[in-house]
Short mmCIF file of C-alpha atoms in Angstrom, two decimals:
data_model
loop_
_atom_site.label_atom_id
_atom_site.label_comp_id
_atom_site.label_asym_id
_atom_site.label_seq_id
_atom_site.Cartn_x
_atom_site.Cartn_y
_atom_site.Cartn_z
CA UNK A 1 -51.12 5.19 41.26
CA UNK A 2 -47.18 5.27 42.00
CA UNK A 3 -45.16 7.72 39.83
CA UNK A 4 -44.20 6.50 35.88
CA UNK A 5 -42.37 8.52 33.90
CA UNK A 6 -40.35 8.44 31.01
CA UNK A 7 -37.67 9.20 28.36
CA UNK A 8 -38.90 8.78 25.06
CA UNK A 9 -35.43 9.33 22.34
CA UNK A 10 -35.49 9.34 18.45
CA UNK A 11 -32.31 7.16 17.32
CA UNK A 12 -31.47 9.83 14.57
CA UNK A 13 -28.24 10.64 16.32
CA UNK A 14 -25.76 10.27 19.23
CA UNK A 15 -27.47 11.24 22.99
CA UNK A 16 -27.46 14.95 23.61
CA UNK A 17 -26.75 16.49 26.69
CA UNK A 18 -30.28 18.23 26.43
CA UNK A 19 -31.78 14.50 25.89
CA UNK A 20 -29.32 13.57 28.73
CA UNK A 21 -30.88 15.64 31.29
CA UNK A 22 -34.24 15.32 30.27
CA UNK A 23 -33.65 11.50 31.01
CA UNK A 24 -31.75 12.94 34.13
CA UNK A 25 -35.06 14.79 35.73
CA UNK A 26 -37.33 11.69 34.59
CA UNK A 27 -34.65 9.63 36.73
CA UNK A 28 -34.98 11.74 39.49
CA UNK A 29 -38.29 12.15 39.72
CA UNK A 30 -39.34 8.77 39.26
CA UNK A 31 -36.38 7.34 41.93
CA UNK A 32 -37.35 9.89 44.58
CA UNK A 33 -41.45 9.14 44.44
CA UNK A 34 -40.11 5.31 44.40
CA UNK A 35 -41.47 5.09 40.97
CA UNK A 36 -40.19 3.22 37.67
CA UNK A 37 -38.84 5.02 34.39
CA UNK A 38 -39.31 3.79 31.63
CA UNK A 39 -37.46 4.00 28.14
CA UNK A 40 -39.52 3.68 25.14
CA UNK A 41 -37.32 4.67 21.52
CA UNK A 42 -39.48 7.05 18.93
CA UNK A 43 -38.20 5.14 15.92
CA UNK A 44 -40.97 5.32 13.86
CA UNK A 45 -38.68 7.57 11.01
CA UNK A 46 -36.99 4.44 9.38
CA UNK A 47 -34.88 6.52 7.17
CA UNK A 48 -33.70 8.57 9.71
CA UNK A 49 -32.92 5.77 12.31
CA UNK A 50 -29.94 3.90 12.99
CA UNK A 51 -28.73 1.07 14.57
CA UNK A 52 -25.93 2.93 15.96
CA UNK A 53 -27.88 5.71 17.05
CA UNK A 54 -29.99 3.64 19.20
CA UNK A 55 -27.17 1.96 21.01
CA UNK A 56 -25.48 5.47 21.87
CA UNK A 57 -28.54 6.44 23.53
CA UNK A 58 -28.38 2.65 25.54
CA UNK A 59 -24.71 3.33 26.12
CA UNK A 60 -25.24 6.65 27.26
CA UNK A 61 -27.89 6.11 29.48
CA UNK A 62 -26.03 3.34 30.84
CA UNK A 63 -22.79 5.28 31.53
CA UNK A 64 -24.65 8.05 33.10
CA UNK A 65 -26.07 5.32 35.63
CA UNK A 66 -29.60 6.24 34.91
CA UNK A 67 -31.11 2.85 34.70
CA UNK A 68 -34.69 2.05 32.82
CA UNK A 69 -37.61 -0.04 34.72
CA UNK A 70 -39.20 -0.99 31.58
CA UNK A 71 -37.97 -0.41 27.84
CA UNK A 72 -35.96 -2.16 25.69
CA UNK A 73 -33.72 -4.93 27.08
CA UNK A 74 -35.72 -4.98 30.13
CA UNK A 75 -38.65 -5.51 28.82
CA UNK A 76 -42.66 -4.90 31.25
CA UNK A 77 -46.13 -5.35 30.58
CA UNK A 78 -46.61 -2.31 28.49
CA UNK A 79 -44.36 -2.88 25.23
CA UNK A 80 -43.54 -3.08 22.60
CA UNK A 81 -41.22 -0.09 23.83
CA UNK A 82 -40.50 0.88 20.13
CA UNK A 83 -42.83 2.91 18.06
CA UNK A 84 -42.33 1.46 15.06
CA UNK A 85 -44.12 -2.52 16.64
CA UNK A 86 -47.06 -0.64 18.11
CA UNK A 87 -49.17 0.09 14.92
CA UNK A 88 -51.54 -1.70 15.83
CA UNK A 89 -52.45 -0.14 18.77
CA UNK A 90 -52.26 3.11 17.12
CA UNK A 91 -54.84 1.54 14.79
CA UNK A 92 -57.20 0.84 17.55
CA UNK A 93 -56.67 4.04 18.89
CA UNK A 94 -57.21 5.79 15.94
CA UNK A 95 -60.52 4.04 15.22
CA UNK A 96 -61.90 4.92 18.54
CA UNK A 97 -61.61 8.63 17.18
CA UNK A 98 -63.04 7.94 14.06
CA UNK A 99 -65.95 6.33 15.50
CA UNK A 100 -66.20 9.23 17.90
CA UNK A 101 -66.44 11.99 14.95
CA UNK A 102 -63.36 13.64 15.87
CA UNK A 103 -61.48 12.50 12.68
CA UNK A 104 -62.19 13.52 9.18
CA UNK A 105 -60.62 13.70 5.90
CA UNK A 106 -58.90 16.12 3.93
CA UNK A 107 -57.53 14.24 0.47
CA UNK A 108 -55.76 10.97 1.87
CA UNK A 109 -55.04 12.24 5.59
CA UNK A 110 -57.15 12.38 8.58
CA UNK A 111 -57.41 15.20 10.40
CA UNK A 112 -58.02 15.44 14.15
CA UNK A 113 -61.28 18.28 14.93
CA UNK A 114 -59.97 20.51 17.90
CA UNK A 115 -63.14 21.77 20.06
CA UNK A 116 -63.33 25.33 19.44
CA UNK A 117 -62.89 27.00 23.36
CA UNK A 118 -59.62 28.23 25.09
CA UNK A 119 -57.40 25.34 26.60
CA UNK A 120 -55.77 25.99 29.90
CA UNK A 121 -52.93 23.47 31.30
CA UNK A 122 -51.17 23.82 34.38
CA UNK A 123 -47.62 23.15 34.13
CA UNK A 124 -45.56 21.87 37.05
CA UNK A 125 -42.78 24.38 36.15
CA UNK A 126 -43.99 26.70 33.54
CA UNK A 127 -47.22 27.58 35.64
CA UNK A 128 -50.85 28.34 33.99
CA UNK A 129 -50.75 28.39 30.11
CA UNK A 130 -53.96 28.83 28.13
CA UNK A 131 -54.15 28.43 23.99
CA UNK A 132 -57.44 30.06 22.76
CA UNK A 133 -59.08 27.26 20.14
CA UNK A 134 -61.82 29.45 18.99
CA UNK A 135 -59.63 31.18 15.86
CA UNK A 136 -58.92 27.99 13.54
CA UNK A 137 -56.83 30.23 11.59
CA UNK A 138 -53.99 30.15 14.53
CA UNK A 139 -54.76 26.55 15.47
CA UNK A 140 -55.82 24.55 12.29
CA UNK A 141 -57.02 20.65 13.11
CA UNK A 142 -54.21 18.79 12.81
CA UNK A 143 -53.11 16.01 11.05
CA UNK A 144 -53.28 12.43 12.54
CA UNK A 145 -52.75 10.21 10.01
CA UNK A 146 -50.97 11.37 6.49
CA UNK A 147 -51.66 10.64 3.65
CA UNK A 148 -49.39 7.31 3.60
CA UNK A 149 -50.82 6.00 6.65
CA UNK A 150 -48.30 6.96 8.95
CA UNK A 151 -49.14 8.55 12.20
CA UNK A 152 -47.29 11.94 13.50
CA UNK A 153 -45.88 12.44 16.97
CA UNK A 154 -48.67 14.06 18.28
CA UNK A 155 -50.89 11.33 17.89
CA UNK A 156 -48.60 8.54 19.03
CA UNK A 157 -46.97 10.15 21.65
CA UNK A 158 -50.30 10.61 23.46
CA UNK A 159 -51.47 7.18 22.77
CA UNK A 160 -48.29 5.56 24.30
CA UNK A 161 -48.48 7.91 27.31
CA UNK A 162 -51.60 6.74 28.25
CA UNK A 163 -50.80 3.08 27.29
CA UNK A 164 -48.25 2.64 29.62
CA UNK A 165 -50.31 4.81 32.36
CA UNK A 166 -47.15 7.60 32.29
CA UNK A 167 -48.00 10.22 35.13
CA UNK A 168 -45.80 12.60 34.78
CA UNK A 169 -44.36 13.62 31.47
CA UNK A 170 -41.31 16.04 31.86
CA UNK A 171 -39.68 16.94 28.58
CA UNK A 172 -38.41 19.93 27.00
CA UNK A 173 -40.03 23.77 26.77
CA UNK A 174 -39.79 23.48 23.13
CA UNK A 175 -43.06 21.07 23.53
CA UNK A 176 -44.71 23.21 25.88
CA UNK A 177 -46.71 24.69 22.87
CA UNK A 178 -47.83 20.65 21.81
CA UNK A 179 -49.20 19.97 24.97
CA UNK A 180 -52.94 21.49 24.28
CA UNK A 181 -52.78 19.74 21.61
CA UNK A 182 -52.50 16.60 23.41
CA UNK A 183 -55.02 17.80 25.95
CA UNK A 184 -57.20 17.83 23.29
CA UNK A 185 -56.76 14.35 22.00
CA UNK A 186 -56.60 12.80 25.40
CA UNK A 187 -60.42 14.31 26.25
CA UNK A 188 -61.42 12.93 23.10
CA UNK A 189 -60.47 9.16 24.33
CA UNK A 190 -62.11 9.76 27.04
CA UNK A 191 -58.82 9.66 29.37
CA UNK A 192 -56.89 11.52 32.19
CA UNK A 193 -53.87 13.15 31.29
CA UNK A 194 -50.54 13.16 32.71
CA UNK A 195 -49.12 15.94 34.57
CA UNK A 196 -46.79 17.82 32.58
CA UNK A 197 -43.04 19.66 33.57
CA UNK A 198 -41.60 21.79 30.78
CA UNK A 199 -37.78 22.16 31.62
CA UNK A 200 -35.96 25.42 30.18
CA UNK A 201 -33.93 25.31 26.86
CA UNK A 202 -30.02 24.50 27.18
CA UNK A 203 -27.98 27.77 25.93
CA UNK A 204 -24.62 28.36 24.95
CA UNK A 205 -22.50 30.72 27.23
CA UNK A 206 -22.83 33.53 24.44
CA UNK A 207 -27.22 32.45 24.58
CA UNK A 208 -27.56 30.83 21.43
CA UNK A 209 -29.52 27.54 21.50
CA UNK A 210 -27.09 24.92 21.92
CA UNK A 211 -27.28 22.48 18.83
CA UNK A 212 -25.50 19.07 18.17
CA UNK A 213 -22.23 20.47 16.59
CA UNK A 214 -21.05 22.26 20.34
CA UNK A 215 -18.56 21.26 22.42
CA UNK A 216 -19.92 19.22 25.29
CA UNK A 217 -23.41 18.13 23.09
CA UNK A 218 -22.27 14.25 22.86
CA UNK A 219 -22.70 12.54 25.80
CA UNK A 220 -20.48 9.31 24.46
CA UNK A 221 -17.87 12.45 24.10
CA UNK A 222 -17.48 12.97 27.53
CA UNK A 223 -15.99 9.16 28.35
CA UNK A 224 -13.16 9.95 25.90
CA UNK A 225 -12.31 13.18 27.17
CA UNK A 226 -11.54 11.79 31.04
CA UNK A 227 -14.64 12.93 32.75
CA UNK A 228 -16.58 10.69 35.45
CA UNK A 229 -20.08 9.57 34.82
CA UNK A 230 -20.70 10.87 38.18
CA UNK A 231 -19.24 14.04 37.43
CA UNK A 232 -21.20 14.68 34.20
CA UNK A 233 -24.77 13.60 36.13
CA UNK A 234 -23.79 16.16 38.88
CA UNK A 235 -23.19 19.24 35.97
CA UNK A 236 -26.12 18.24 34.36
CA UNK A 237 -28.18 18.36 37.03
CA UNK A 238 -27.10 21.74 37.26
CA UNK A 239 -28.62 22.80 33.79
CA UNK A 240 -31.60 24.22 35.16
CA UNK A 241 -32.54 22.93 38.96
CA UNK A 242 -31.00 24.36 42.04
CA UNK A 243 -30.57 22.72 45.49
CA UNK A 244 -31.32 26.00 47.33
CA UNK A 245 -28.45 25.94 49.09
CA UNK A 246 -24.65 26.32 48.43
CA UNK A 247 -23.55 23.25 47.40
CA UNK A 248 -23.08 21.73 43.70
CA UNK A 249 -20.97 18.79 44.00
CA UNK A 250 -23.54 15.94 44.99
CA UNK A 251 -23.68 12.03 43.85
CA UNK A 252 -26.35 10.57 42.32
CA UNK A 253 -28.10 9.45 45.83
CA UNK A 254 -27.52 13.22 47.18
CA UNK A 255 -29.28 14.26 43.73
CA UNK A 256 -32.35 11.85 44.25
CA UNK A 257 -32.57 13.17 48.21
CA UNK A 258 -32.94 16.87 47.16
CA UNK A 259 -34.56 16.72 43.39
CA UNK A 260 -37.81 18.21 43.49
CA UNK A 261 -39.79 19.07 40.06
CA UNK A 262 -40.27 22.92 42.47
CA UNK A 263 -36.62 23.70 42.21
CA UNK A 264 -36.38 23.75 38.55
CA UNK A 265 -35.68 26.96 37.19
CA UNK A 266 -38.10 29.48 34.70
CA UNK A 267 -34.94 30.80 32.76
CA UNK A 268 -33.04 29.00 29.85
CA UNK A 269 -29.56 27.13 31.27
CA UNK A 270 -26.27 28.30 30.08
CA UNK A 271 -23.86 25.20 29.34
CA UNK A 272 -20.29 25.73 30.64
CA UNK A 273 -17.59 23.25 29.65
CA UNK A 274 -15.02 24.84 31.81
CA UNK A 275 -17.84 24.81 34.93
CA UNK A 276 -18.20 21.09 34.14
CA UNK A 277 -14.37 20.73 34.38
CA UNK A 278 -14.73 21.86 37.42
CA UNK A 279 -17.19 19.71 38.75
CA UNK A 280 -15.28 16.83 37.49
CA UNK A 281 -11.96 17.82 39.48
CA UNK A 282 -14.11 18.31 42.05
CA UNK A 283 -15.15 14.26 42.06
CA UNK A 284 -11.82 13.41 41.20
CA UNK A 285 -10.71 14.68 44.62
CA UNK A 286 -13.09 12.49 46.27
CA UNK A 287 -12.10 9.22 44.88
CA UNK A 288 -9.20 7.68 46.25
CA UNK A 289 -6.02 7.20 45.13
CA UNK A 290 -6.43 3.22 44.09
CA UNK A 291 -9.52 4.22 42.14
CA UNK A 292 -8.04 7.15 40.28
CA UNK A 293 -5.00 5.33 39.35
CA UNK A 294 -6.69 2.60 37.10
CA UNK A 295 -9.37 5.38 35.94
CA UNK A 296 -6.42 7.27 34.80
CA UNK A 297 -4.33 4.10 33.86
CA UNK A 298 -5.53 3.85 30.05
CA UNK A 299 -5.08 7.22 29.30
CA UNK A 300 -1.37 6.72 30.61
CA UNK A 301 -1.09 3.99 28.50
CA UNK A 302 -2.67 5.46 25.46
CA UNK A 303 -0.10 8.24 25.39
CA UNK A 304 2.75 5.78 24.88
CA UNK A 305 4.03 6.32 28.75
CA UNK A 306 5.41 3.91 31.13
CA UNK A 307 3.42 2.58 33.90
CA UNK A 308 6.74 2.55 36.68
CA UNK A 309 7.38 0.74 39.63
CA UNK A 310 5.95 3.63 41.45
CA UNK A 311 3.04 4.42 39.53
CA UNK A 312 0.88 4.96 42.38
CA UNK A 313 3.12 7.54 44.49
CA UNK A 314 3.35 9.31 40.52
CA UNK A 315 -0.32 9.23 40.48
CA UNK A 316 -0.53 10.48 43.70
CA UNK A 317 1.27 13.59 43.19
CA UNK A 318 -0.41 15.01 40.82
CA UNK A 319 -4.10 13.72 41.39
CA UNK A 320 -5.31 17.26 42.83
CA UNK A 321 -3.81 19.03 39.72
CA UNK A 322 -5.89 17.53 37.42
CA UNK A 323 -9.43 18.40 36.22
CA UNK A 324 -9.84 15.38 33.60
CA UNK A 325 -8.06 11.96 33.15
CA UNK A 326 -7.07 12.81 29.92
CA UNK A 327 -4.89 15.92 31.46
CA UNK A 328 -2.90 12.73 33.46
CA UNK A 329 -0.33 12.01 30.74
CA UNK A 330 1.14 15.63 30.62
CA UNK A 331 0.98 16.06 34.81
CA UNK A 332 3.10 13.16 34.87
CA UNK A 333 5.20 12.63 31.84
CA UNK A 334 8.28 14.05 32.94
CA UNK A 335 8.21 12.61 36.44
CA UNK A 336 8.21 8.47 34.24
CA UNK A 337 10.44 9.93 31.12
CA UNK A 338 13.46 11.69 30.43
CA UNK A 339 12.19 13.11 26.97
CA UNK A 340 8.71 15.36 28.39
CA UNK A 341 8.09 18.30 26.86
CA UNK A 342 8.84 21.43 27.80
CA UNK A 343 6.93 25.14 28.69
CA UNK A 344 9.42 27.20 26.49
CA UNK A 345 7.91 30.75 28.26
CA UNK A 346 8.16 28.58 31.83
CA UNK A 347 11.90 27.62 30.54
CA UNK A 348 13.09 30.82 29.84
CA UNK A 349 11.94 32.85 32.63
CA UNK A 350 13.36 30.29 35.03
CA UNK A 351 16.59 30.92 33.17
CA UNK A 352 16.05 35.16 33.56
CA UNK A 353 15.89 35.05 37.25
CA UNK A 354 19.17 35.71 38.86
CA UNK A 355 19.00 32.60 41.54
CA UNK A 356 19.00 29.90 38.53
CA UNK A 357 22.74 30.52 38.93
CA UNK A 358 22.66 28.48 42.52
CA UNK A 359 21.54 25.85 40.71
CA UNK A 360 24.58 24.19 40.20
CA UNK A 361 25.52 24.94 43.77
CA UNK A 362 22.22 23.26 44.82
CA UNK A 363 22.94 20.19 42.99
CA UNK A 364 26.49 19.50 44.67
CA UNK A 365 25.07 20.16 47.92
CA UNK A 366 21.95 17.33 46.60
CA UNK A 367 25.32 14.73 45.67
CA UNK A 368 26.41 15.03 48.85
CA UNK A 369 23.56 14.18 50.89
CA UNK A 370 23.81 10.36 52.16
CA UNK A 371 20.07 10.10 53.16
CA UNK A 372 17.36 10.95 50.32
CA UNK A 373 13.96 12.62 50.95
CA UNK A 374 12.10 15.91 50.25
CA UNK A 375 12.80 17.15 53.48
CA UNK A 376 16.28 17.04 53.21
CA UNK A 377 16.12 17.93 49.61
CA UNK A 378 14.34 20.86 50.83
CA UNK A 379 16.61 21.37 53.38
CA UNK A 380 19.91 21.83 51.02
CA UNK A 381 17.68 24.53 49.12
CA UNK A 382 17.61 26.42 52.50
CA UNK A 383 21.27 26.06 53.15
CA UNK A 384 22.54 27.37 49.78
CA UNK A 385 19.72 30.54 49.94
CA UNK A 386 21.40 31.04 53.08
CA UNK A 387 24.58 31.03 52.39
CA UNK A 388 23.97 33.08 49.46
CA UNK A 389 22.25 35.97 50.51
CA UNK A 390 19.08 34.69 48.92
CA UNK A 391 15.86 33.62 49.92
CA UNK A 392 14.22 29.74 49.76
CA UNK A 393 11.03 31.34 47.63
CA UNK A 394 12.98 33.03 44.93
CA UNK A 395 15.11 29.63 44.33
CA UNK A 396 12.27 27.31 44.12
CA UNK A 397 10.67 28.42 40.97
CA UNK A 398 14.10 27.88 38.87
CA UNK A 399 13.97 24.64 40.48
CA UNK A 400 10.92 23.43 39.47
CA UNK A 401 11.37 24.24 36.25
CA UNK A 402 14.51 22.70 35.97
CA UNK A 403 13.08 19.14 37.36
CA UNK A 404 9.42 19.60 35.42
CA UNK A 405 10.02 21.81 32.15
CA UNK A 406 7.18 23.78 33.70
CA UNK A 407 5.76 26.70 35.78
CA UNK A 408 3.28 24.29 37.58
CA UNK A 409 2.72 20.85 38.85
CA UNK A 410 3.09 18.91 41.97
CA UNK A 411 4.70 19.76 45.11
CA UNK A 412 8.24 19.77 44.56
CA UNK A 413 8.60 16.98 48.01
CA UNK A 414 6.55 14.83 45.40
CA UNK A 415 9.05 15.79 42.57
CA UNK A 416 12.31 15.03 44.28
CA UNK A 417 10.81 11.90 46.19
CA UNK A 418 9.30 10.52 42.69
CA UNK A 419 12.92 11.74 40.91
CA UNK A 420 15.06 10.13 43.41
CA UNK A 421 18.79 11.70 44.22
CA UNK A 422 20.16 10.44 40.45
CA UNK A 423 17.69 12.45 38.19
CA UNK A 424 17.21 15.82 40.44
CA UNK A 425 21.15 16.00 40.41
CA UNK A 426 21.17 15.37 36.62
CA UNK A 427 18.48 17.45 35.64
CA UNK A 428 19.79 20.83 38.19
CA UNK A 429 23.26 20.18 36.45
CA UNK A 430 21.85 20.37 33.08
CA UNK A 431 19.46 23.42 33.08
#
């Protein structure tokens, strides 16, 4: 049988970066054995479940570029993909266990009667775990149907599994403790079970379990703050498998090539937003120029800033300074206006060091050039050093300051080239 697995979400909330790469590895796993993945939505907790909720996970899943086989809006031969149309087959299912004796009742719920021996499951990551039956007063029979008729994850979870013939269930190490559990039910319909992949928790830096209020939880977050999908994909991937080898930065093909369910890690992940900044400057250098210009364009545009005649040789300058599209306003805001803030601690150190006095000598010898470009620019800086008794280095940080209002930025051939004679002259004059 060829490779199903699946991501199974509760639309209670936004998509978490734990759900994320639990989708991720199902992704992975399922692309690399040429498999399908399929998306089926736990939303059997109408009070809990919104409309909203469910198309954040769509959206999410979408923007990550982890496509679903089968699911909702795609549709196969095994829905209804929502819980909350299949009670019917959970009826069916149910009565096969009644029939079987492995049900009883205790007031207006049905129980589920575990056999009494040790069970032993063999985990693709976690190894050989066994849970010991035999003492009902550690593992009580569990409910399968309340009291209201309802039936609890366990039970459905199992039954929807094996409905749509799922072959590899990889999920989270908080369920590793379930799956015995669901051992147990799946002997008692007389089925085979699914292999099963426990991936480790997602920490904070500090190790506390990451919950939904963190920074970097909310996948629909990471669009806003000027990340690339591809970026975020290649971080998460991170969270827990290695490549064995060096690298990190990988696309999404690279990722299917070299996923393997061996090279996930034992040990709980540690989320770092600054590592996933990282990664994402790291894409951002790969893209070209064209294609960073209109990622970054709206962001330009949503800080109130001109999109000039030169846009492209602005965004140019500054597109290896940058670790997130949202950081693209500030790089270039004072090479488009005439009013961009300034680094007061950059500002007045400039002004401390002795050579900001040649700055006024730099920008007559700038007026006087008849041809315009950084290397002549650059060239008028060497002449007045010279001439001074100074040297090119200690001049060029007072410059840059003067042109930029800060201590960092693009190359300063960028800065005069984007500036033009007019505005480097002005600018010099007035500092």
């Amino acid at each position: 049988m060829s490779v199903r697995t699946r991501f199974a979400p509760s639309p209670t909330g936004y998509l978490h970066v734990g759900g994320a790469r639990t989708a991720l590895f199902n992704w992975l796993f399922a692309r690399k054995q040429h498999g399908s993945f399929i998306l089926r939505v736990e939303d059997t907790d109408a009070a809990r479940n919104t409309d909203e909720a469910r198309q954040a996970i769509f959206d999410g899943l979408s923007w990550l570029g982890l496509d679903w086989d089968e699911g909702p809006e795609k549709g196969g031969k095994f829905g209804p993909y929502y819980q909350s149309r299949r009670a019917e087959i959970y009826d069916t299912y149910f009565e096969k266990l009644l029939a079987s004796d492995r049900l009883y009742k205790d007031g207006d719920a049905y129980r589920f009667r575990f056999d009494r021996t040790p069970v032993t499951m063999r985990d693709l990551v976690c190894g050989e775990v066994t849970i010991d039956y035999r003492d009902a007063s550690n593992t009580p029979d569990m409910v399968i149907r309340r009291s209201d008729g309802s039936y609890v994850f366990h039970f459905v979870n199992v039954v929807d599994d094996l409905e749509m013939k799922i072959t590899h269930v990889i999920r989270g190490e908080d369920h590793l403790m379930n799956t015995p559990k669901h051992l147990q039910l799946i002997a008692a319909l007389g089925a085979a079970s699914p292999q099963y992949a426990h991936i480790p928790l997602i920490l904070n830096p500090d190790g506390s379990k990451m919950s939904k209020r963190d920074a970097g939880a909310a996948i629909g977050d990471y669009p806003r703050q000027g990340f690339l999908s591809a970026a975020v994909v290649n971080f998460i991937a991170l969270l827990g498998w290695s490549s064995k080898s060096d690298d990190e930065i990988f696309t999404l093909t690279q990722l299917v090539d070299r996923f393997s369910l061996a090279a996930i890690n034992r040990a709980p992940a540690r989320f770092d937003l600054e590592k996933c900044k990282w990664v994402n400057q790291q894409h951002l250098a790969k893209i070209d120029t064209e294609t960073f210009a209109e990622l970054a364009k709206p962001f330009v545009e949503n800080e109130n800033l001109p999109v000039t005649e030169n846009y492209l040789a602005v965004i140019t300058a500054v597109k290896d300074k940058v670790r997130l599209l949202t950081e693209v306003p500030h790089a270039i805001d004072f090479l488009v206006t005439d009013t961009a803030s300034q680094d007061s601690e950059a500002v007045e150190k400039a002004k401390a060091n002795p050579n900001s006095a040649l700055l006024p000598t730099l920008a007559d010898q700038l007026a006087n050039l008849n041809e315009w470009s950084a290397e002549n620019a650059k060239q008028a800086i060497g002449e007045v050093v010279t001439a001074n008794g100074a040297k090119a280095g200690q001049l060029m940080f007072p410059v840059r300051v003067a042109l930029s209002g800060r201590a960092h930025g693009p190359d300063l051939g960028d800065i005069f080239e984007i500036l033009g004679k007019e505005k480097t002259v002005k600018r010099l004059r007035s500092f």
